[in-house]
């Protein structure tokens, strides 16, 4: 089984207690672990995979809490860093339908340092880059770019999720699109939301959007569509793979559960690249990943709701 290095942010989500209210009206918040790449690392480890997290938290009680959660979920945190800056915080409110509204207060996540000795571990393994905060500048962006380059030179299987957050890129979408391009060009696998696929391609039609994104370079595109399932595209196949029916209460982390589950399955292949040419295998794996995403929406918070292998195996694929 390959190890999957998940690089990016780990932060506290303060989730508004009262569902259906926006952040301006929310009074009580519950502390939850968050950060998409960290969620992905947990999703992989919870299924029995091998994941290592590379990111930075503050040398404060929130940072300790976050690393404890990763450890408890069997994520290898030996490459996680701590900074004198305060742990990054996100405030989240949930609408009645489980959709979210975000506000970020950034701190330690942007202080991630590049460590050259990490590179040799990437050799022939897998690297997942989640970009919610990673392309916003500072040490994190530099470290992120250098780890990406290392992953390329070490023949790692590379996965990329742009994790576009509108409030982080206020009227700066063009910069975001430009910064994502090298990752879309070189990653073997990209996971987009519909909004991200449209934003990065400049096309509203899904097939046209994928055509454009394949031209940039990536070979496998998954576009997650919530309850509708996932649109999958390779240069020779395009199809929507349906999800299962669930009653969602909180969609936080569904996309991370999806990509974590897909990467976990790829990590069990003799050669990760097998997935690039075997459409039947890809179809099956996405179907399973859809179930992981769906199950995550049935509980509150991302990490506590991620399914383990037993929960997933209860469903026929
Ligand atoms: P995130 O918001 O965490 O970045 P996302 O918007 O990319 O994630 P979603 O599309 O909400 O992720 O969900 C990921 C996958 O989980 C979907 O492709 C789908 O298979 C499954 N899923 C999500 N919501 C539901 C739902 N309500 N019913 C069934 N399956 C769902």
Tab-separated table of C-alpha atoms and ligand atoms in Angstrom:
chain	number	residue	atom	x	y	z
A	1	UNK	CA	0.000	0.000	0.000
A	2	UNK	CA	1.310	3.432	-0.886
A	3	UNK	CA	1.571	6.284	1.579
A	4	UNK	CA	-0.448	9.389	0.719
A	5	UNK	CA	1.120	12.675	1.794
A	6	UNK	CA	-1.605	15.278	2.347
A	7	UNK	CA	-0.289	18.843	2.226
A	8	UNK	CA	-2.076	22.023	3.278
A	9	UNK	CA	-4.036	23.501	6.143
A	10	UNK	CA	-5.265	22.131	9.468
A	11	UNK	CA	-7.488	24.490	11.437
A	12	UNK	CA	-10.317	24.858	13.897
A	13	UNK	CA	-13.846	25.089	12.476
A	14	UNK	CA	-16.076	26.940	14.908
A	15	UNK	CA	-19.471	25.750	13.765
A	16	UNK	CA	-22.548	27.838	14.646
A	17	UNK	CA	-24.808	25.776	16.879
A	18	UNK	CA	-28.104	26.971	15.495
A	19	UNK	CA	-28.670	25.600	12.017
A	20	UNK	CA	-30.294	27.941	9.529
A	21	UNK	CA	-28.848	31.194	10.876
A	22	UNK	CA	-26.113	33.182	9.113
A	23	UNK	CA	-22.871	34.095	10.874
A	24	UNK	CA	-24.025	37.614	11.760
A	25	UNK	CA	-26.808	36.150	13.906
A	26	UNK	CA	-25.064	33.083	15.358
A	27	UNK	CA	-24.281	33.223	19.090
A	28	UNK	CA	-22.905	29.831	20.030
A	29	UNK	CA	-20.196	27.872	18.269
A	30	UNK	CA	-18.789	24.392	18.681
A	31	UNK	CA	-15.098	23.683	18.176
A	32	UNK	CA	-14.397	21.103	15.437
A	33	UNK	CA	-11.208	20.064	13.666
A	34	UNK	CA	-11.092	21.207	10.028
A	35	UNK	CA	-8.966	21.934	6.978
A	36	UNK	CA	-9.549	20.029	3.764
A	37	UNK	CA	-6.147	18.299	3.363
A	38	UNK	CA	-6.267	17.214	7.019
A	39	UNK	CA	-9.784	15.878	6.505
A	40	UNK	CA	-8.509	13.935	3.488
A	41	UNK	CA	-5.651	12.480	5.568
A	42	UNK	CA	-8.208	11.348	8.185
A	43	UNK	CA	-10.550	9.932	5.525
A	44	UNK	CA	-7.685	7.792	4.182
A	45	UNK	CA	-6.479	6.608	7.591
A	46	UNK	CA	-10.009	5.868	8.814
A	47	UNK	CA	-10.398	3.448	5.897
A	48	UNK	CA	-7.164	1.701	6.878
A	49	UNK	CA	-4.859	3.569	4.485
A	50	UNK	CA	-1.499	5.165	5.200
A	51	UNK	CA	-1.573	8.965	5.295
A	52	UNK	CA	0.943	11.555	6.438
A	53	UNK	CA	-0.065	15.141	7.075
A	54	UNK	CA	2.207	18.065	6.179
A	55	UNK	CA	0.936	21.365	7.549
A	56	UNK	CA	1.431	23.817	10.388
A	57	UNK	CA	-0.578	24.594	13.538
A	58	UNK	CA	0.119	26.992	16.398
A	59	UNK	CA	2.065	26.076	19.490
A	60	UNK	CA	-1.135	26.606	21.490
A	61	UNK	CA	-3.944	24.447	22.938
A	62	UNK	CA	-5.895	24.507	19.646
A	63	UNK	CA	-2.834	23.214	17.791
A	64	UNK	CA	-2.445	20.446	20.379
A	65	UNK	CA	-6.128	19.560	20.004
A	66	UNK	CA	-5.822	19.324	16.203
A	67	UNK	CA	-2.732	17.132	16.215
A	68	UNK	CA	-4.347	14.907	18.868
A	69	UNK	CA	-7.361	14.438	16.579
A	70	UNK	CA	-5.145	13.455	13.644
A	71	UNK	CA	-3.214	11.046	15.858
A	72	UNK	CA	-6.438	9.521	17.197
A	73	UNK	CA	-7.507	8.960	13.576
A	74	UNK	CA	-4.199	7.159	12.833
A	75	UNK	CA	-2.754	9.878	10.611
A	76	UNK	CA	1.055	10.055	10.757
A	77	UNK	CA	1.836	13.552	12.110
A	78	UNK	CA	5.628	13.230	12.210
A	79	UNK	CA	5.909	15.864	9.431
A	80	UNK	CA	3.406	18.308	10.979
A	81	UNK	CA	4.922	21.598	12.162
A	82	UNK	CA	4.149	24.036	14.992
A	83	UNK	CA	4.552	27.793	14.917
A	84	UNK	CA	4.475	30.638	17.430
A	85	UNK	CA	1.584	32.085	15.387
A	86	UNK	CA	-1.913	31.251	16.582
A	87	UNK	CA	-3.704	28.249	15.077
A	88	UNK	CA	-5.856	29.212	12.068
A	89	UNK	CA	-9.584	29.507	12.802
A	90	UNK	CA	-12.603	29.232	10.512
A	91	UNK	CA	-16.137	30.198	11.547
A	92	UNK	CA	-18.836	28.229	9.798
A	93	UNK	CA	-22.605	28.503	9.780
A	94	UNK	CA	-24.923	25.901	8.301
A	95	UNK	CA	-28.099	26.651	6.394
A	96	UNK	CA	-31.182	24.429	6.772
A	97	UNK	CA	-30.067	22.306	3.794
A	98	UNK	CA	-26.588	21.712	5.286
A	99	UNK	CA	-24.774	24.235	3.014
A	100	UNK	CA	-22.073	26.352	4.622
A	101	UNK	CA	-20.991	29.970	5.052
A	102	UNK	CA	-17.300	30.564	5.960
A	103	UNK	CA	-15.127	33.249	7.578
A	104	UNK	CA	-11.383	32.600	8.061
A	105	UNK	CA	-8.969	34.043	10.605
A	106	UNK	CA	-5.580	32.918	9.340
A	107	UNK	CA	-2.557	32.229	11.513
A	108	UNK	CA	-0.138	29.316	11.775
A	109	UNK	CA	-1.220	27.433	8.641
A	110	UNK	CA	0.624	29.930	6.440
A	111	UNK	CA	3.881	29.405	8.340
A	112	UNK	CA	4.624	25.940	6.915
A	113	UNK	CA	8.342	25.587	6.134
A	114	UNK	CA	9.794	23.545	3.272
A	115	UNK	CA	11.981	20.716	4.582
A	116	UNK	CA	14.219	19.233	1.851
A	117	UNK	CA	14.589	15.902	3.661
A	118	UNK	CA	10.870	15.133	3.091
A	119	UNK	CA	11.429	14.719	-0.658
A	120	UNK	CA	12.900	11.192	-0.618
A	121	UNK	CA	9.786	9.877	1.163
A	122	UNK	CA	7.652	10.891	-1.867
A	123	UNK	CA	9.455	8.415	-4.107
A	124	UNK	CA	6.834	6.300	-5.896
A	125	UNK	CA	4.180	7.280	-3.317
A	126	UNK	CA	1.158	9.589	-3.598
A	127	UNK	CA	0.844	13.305	-2.842
A	128	UNK	CA	-2.459	15.134	-2.364
A	129	UNK	CA	-2.407	18.918	-2.524
A	130	UNK	CA	-5.396	20.816	-1.182
A	131	UNK	CA	-5.222	24.495	-1.968
A	132	UNK	CA	-7.811	26.371	0.114
A	133	UNK	CA	-5.235	28.608	1.798
A	134	UNK	CA	-2.022	27.314	0.214
A	135	UNK	CA	-1.995	29.676	-2.772
A	136	UNK	CA	-2.544	32.839	-0.738
A	137	UNK	CA	1.168	33.618	-0.366
A	138	UNK	CA	3.704	33.398	2.460
A	139	UNK	CA	5.799	30.435	3.566
A	140	UNK	CA	2.987	27.981	2.931
A	141	UNK	CA	2.737	28.836	-0.762
A	142	UNK	CA	6.485	28.547	-1.209
A	143	UNK	CA	6.663	25.226	0.659
A	144	UNK	CA	3.651	23.971	-1.251
A	145	UNK	CA	5.209	24.763	-4.626
A	146	UNK	CA	8.482	23.103	-3.666
A	147	UNK	CA	6.780	19.955	-2.354
A	148	UNK	CA	4.779	19.843	-5.594
A	149	UNK	CA	8.016	20.011	-7.588
A	150	UNK	CA	9.523	17.277	-5.384
A	151	UNK	CA	6.469	15.078	-5.956
A	152	UNK	CA	6.955	15.501	-9.720
A	153	UNK	CA	10.633	14.639	-9.644
A	154	UNK	CA	10.016	11.652	-7.346
A	155	UNK	CA	7.382	10.142	-9.678
A	156	UNK	CA	4.665	10.391	-7.061
A	157	UNK	CA	1.015	10.052	-8.107
A	158	UNK	CA	-0.312	13.595	-7.676
A	159	UNK	CA	-3.832	14.620	-6.746
A	160	UNK	CA	-5.042	18.229	-6.623
A	161	UNK	CA	-8.132	19.855	-5.115
A	162	UNK	CA	-8.271	23.655	-5.575
A	163	UNK	CA	-10.738	24.088	-2.693
A	164	UNK	CA	-11.827	27.499	-3.931
A	165	UNK	CA	-13.245	29.674	-1.133
A	166	UNK	CA	-14.841	32.849	-2.436
A	167	UNK	CA	-14.195	34.854	0.721
A	168	UNK	CA	-10.447	34.113	0.506
A	169	UNK	CA	-10.156	35.317	-3.100
A	170	UNK	CA	-12.500	38.321	-3.023
A	171	UNK	CA	-12.456	39.759	-6.579
A	172	UNK	CA	-9.147	38.028	-7.146
A	173	UNK	CA	-10.360	34.976	-8.993
A	174	UNK	CA	-8.015	35.589	-11.940
A	175	UNK	CA	-5.005	35.203	-9.647
A	176	UNK	CA	-6.457	32.015	-8.196
A	177	UNK	CA	-7.025	30.585	-11.681
A	178	UNK	CA	-3.462	31.417	-12.734
A	179	UNK	CA	-1.979	29.884	-9.578
A	180	UNK	CA	-3.966	26.668	-9.995
A	181	UNK	CA	-2.844	26.127	-13.588
A	182	UNK	CA	0.513	24.368	-12.955
A	183	UNK	CA	-1.242	21.925	-10.602
A	184	UNK	CA	-4.020	21.202	-13.098
A	185	UNK	CA	-1.341	20.744	-15.744
A	186	UNK	CA	0.723	18.166	-13.877
A	187	UNK	CA	-1.622	16.398	-11.434
A	188	UNK	CA	-2.732	12.905	-12.464
A	189	UNK	CA	-6.081	13.432	-10.768
A	190	UNK	CA	-8.051	16.611	-10.029
A	191	UNK	CA	-11.115	16.916	-7.832
A	192	UNK	CA	-13.320	19.916	-8.537
A	193	UNK	CA	-16.670	21.193	-7.409
A	194	UNK	CA	-18.917	22.393	-10.238
A	195	UNK	CA	-18.067	26.012	-9.370
A	196	UNK	CA	-14.317	25.260	-9.496
A	197	UNK	CA	-14.505	23.398	-12.814
A	198	UNK	CA	-16.412	26.314	-14.349
A	199	UNK	CA	-14.130	28.920	-12.822
A	200	UNK	CA	-10.889	27.229	-13.908
A	201	UNK	CA	-12.083	26.367	-17.424
A	202	UNK	CA	-14.205	29.442	-18.200
A	203	UNK	CA	-16.902	27.063	-19.489
A	204	UNK	CA	-20.353	26.476	-17.983
A	205	UNK	CA	-21.034	23.232	-19.844
A	206	UNK	CA	-19.508	20.286	-17.937
A	207	UNK	CA	-18.167	18.416	-20.949
A	208	UNK	CA	-16.668	21.550	-22.466
A	209	UNK	CA	-15.176	22.467	-19.081
A	210	UNK	CA	-13.510	19.054	-18.839
A	211	UNK	CA	-12.256	19.282	-22.416
A	212	UNK	CA	-10.580	22.566	-21.522
A	213	UNK	CA	-9.105	21.197	-18.277
A	214	UNK	CA	-7.731	18.074	-20.004
A	215	UNK	CA	-6.069	20.372	-22.512
A	216	UNK	CA	-4.260	22.066	-19.633
A	217	UNK	CA	-2.919	18.625	-18.752
A	218	UNK	CA	-4.696	16.610	-16.075
A	219	UNK	CA	-5.846	13.118	-17.078
A	220	UNK	CA	-8.584	12.282	-14.596
A	221	UNK	CA	-11.153	14.861	-13.552
A	222	UNK	CA	-13.797	14.251	-10.910
A	223	UNK	CA	-16.432	16.934	-10.437
A	224	UNK	CA	-18.458	16.354	-7.280
A	225	UNK	CA	-22.130	17.298	-7.618
A	226	UNK	CA	-23.531	16.782	-4.114
A	227	UNK	CA	-26.605	14.520	-4.109
A	228	UNK	CA	-26.278	14.075	-7.893
A	229	UNK	CA	-23.037	12.104	-7.535
A	230	UNK	CA	-19.833	12.747	-9.463
A	231	UNK	CA	-19.046	13.629	-13.054
A	232	UNK	CA	-15.919	11.760	-14.165
A	233	UNK	CA	-13.897	12.658	-17.194
A	234	UNK	CA	-10.794	11.231	-18.862
A	235	UNK	CA	-9.678	12.137	-22.380
A	236	UNK	CA	-11.706	9.121	-23.634
A	237	UNK	CA	-14.652	8.809	-21.193
A	238	UNK	CA	-17.226	11.148	-19.678
A	239	UNK	CA	-20.018	10.043	-17.365
A	240	UNK	CA	-21.977	10.941	-14.241
A	241	UNK	CA	-21.750	8.300	-11.516
A	242	UNK	CA	-24.718	8.517	-9.134
A	243	UNK	CA	-24.443	8.540	-5.347
A	244	UNK	CA	-26.671	6.790	-2.804
A	245	UNK	CA	-29.704	8.393	-1.176
A	246	UNK	CA	-29.145	9.872	2.280
A	247	UNK	CA	-30.687	12.522	4.556
A	248	UNK	CA	-27.923	15.123	4.802
A	249	UNK	CA	-27.561	17.221	7.949
A	250	UNK	CA	-24.121	18.772	7.310
A	251	UNK	CA	-22.233	18.636	3.996
A	252	UNK	CA	-18.899	19.712	5.558
A	253	UNK	CA	-16.162	17.329	4.474
A	254	UNK	CA	-18.190	15.353	1.916
A	255	UNK	CA	-15.768	16.316	-0.847
A	256	UNK	CA	-12.791	15.433	1.357
A	257	UNK	CA	-14.321	12.070	2.243
A	258	UNK	CA	-14.875	11.498	-1.476
A	259	UNK	CA	-11.308	12.247	-2.576
A	260	UNK	CA	-9.844	10.520	0.512
A	261	UNK	CA	-11.745	7.353	-0.305
A	262	UNK	CA	-10.742	7.514	-3.974
A	263	UNK	CA	-7.075	8.025	-3.091
A	264	UNK	CA	-7.179	5.248	-0.498
A	265	UNK	CA	-8.423	2.832	-3.157
A	266	UNK	CA	-5.752	3.959	-5.623
A	267	UNK	CA	-3.094	3.485	-2.922
A	268	UNK	CA	-3.947	-0.202	-2.752
A	269	UNK	CA	-3.174	-0.769	-6.468
A	270	UNK	CA	0.166	-2.244	-7.463
A	271	UNK	CA	0.745	0.826	-9.643
A	272	UNK	CA	-1.318	3.952	-9.014
A	273	UNK	CA	-1.146	4.693	-12.746
A	274	UNK	CA	-3.379	1.632	-13.440
A	275	UNK	CA	-6.310	3.916	-12.696
A	276	UNK	CA	-5.442	6.126	-15.661
A	277	UNK	CA	-6.341	3.518	-18.269
A	278	UNK	CA	-8.877	1.210	-16.631
A	279	UNK	CA	-12.274	2.919	-16.933
A	280	UNK	CA	-14.185	0.097	-15.255
A	281	UNK	CA	-11.912	0.260	-12.234
A	282	UNK	CA	-12.191	4.036	-12.094
A	283	UNK	CA	-15.987	3.792	-12.291
A	284	UNK	CA	-16.118	1.334	-9.361
A	285	UNK	CA	-13.764	3.386	-7.244
A	286	UNK	CA	-15.722	6.600	-7.809
A	287	UNK	CA	-18.945	4.803	-6.913
A	288	UNK	CA	-17.419	3.769	-3.596
A	289	UNK	CA	-16.016	7.254	-3.027
A	290	UNK	CA	-19.514	8.679	-3.632
A	291	UNK	CA	-20.781	6.494	-0.784
A	292	UNK	CA	-18.038	7.808	1.500
A	293	UNK	CA	-19.073	11.369	0.608
A	294	UNK	CA	-22.759	10.640	1.124
A	295	UNK	CA	-22.236	9.003	4.542
A	296	UNK	CA	-20.204	12.000	5.705
A	297	UNK	CA	-23.209	14.294	5.171
A	298	UNK	CA	-25.312	12.283	7.626
A	299	UNK	CA	-23.411	13.497	10.724
A	300	UNK	CA	-22.230	16.868	12.055
A	301	UNK	CA	-18.617	17.983	11.491
A	302	UNK	CA	-16.217	16.556	8.936
A	303	UNK	CA	-13.814	14.197	10.715
A	304	UNK	CA	-16.254	12.543	13.159
A	305	UNK	CA	-18.591	11.726	10.248
A	306	UNK	CA	-16.004	10.093	7.968
A	307	UNK	CA	-16.878	6.430	7.394
A	308	UNK	CA	-14.601	3.539	8.282
A	309	UNK	CA	-14.118	0.550	5.990
A	310	UNK	CA	-16.857	-1.450	7.714
A	311	UNK	CA	-19.463	1.289	7.157
A	312	UNK	CA	-18.458	1.514	3.515
A	313	UNK	CA	-18.504	-2.217	2.939
A	314	UNK	CA	-22.137	-2.346	4.048
A	315	UNK	CA	-22.924	-0.987	0.563
A	316	UNK	CA	-22.715	-3.028	-2.647
A	317	UNK	CA	-20.667	-1.460	-5.442
B	1	LIG	P1	-16.608	20.274	-0.063
B	1	LIG	O1	-17.755	21.225	0.035
B	1	LIG	O2	-16.375	19.425	1.163
B	1	LIG	O3	-15.365	20.823	-0.681
B	1	LIG	P2	-17.786	19.216	-2.417
B	1	LIG	O4	-18.751	20.327	-2.582
B	1	LIG	O5	-16.768	18.966	-3.438
B	1	LIG	O6	-17.127	19.194	-1.037
B	1	LIG	P3	-19.997	17.421	-2.520
B	1	LIG	O7	-20.291	17.479	-3.956
B	1	LIG	O8	-20.902	18.102	-1.575
B	1	LIG	O9	-18.530	17.842	-2.244
B	1	LIG	O10	-19.911	15.903	-2.058
B	1	LIG	C1	-18.905	14.995	-2.486
B	1	LIG	C2	-19.549	13.706	-2.912
B	1	LIG	O11	-20.295	13.159	-1.810
B	1	LIG	C3	-20.562	13.881	-4.039
B	1	LIG	O12	-19.916	13.752	-5.292
B	1	LIG	C4	-21.541	12.757	-3.763
B	1	LIG	O13	-21.106	11.556	-4.328
B	1	LIG	C5	-21.531	12.627	-2.245
B	1	LIG	N1	-22.638	13.427	-1.671
B	1	LIG	C6	-22.582	14.676	-1.189
B	1	LIG	N2	-23.815	15.107	-0.791
B	1	LIG	C7	-24.652	14.089	-1.015
B	1	LIG	C8	-26.063	13.886	-0.826
B	1	LIG	N3	-26.852	14.840	-0.331
B	1	LIG	N4	-26.600	12.700	-1.198
B	1	LIG	C9	-25.824	11.720	-1.711
B	1	LIG	N5	-24.497	11.847	-1.913
B	1	LIG	C10	-23.907	13.008	-1.584
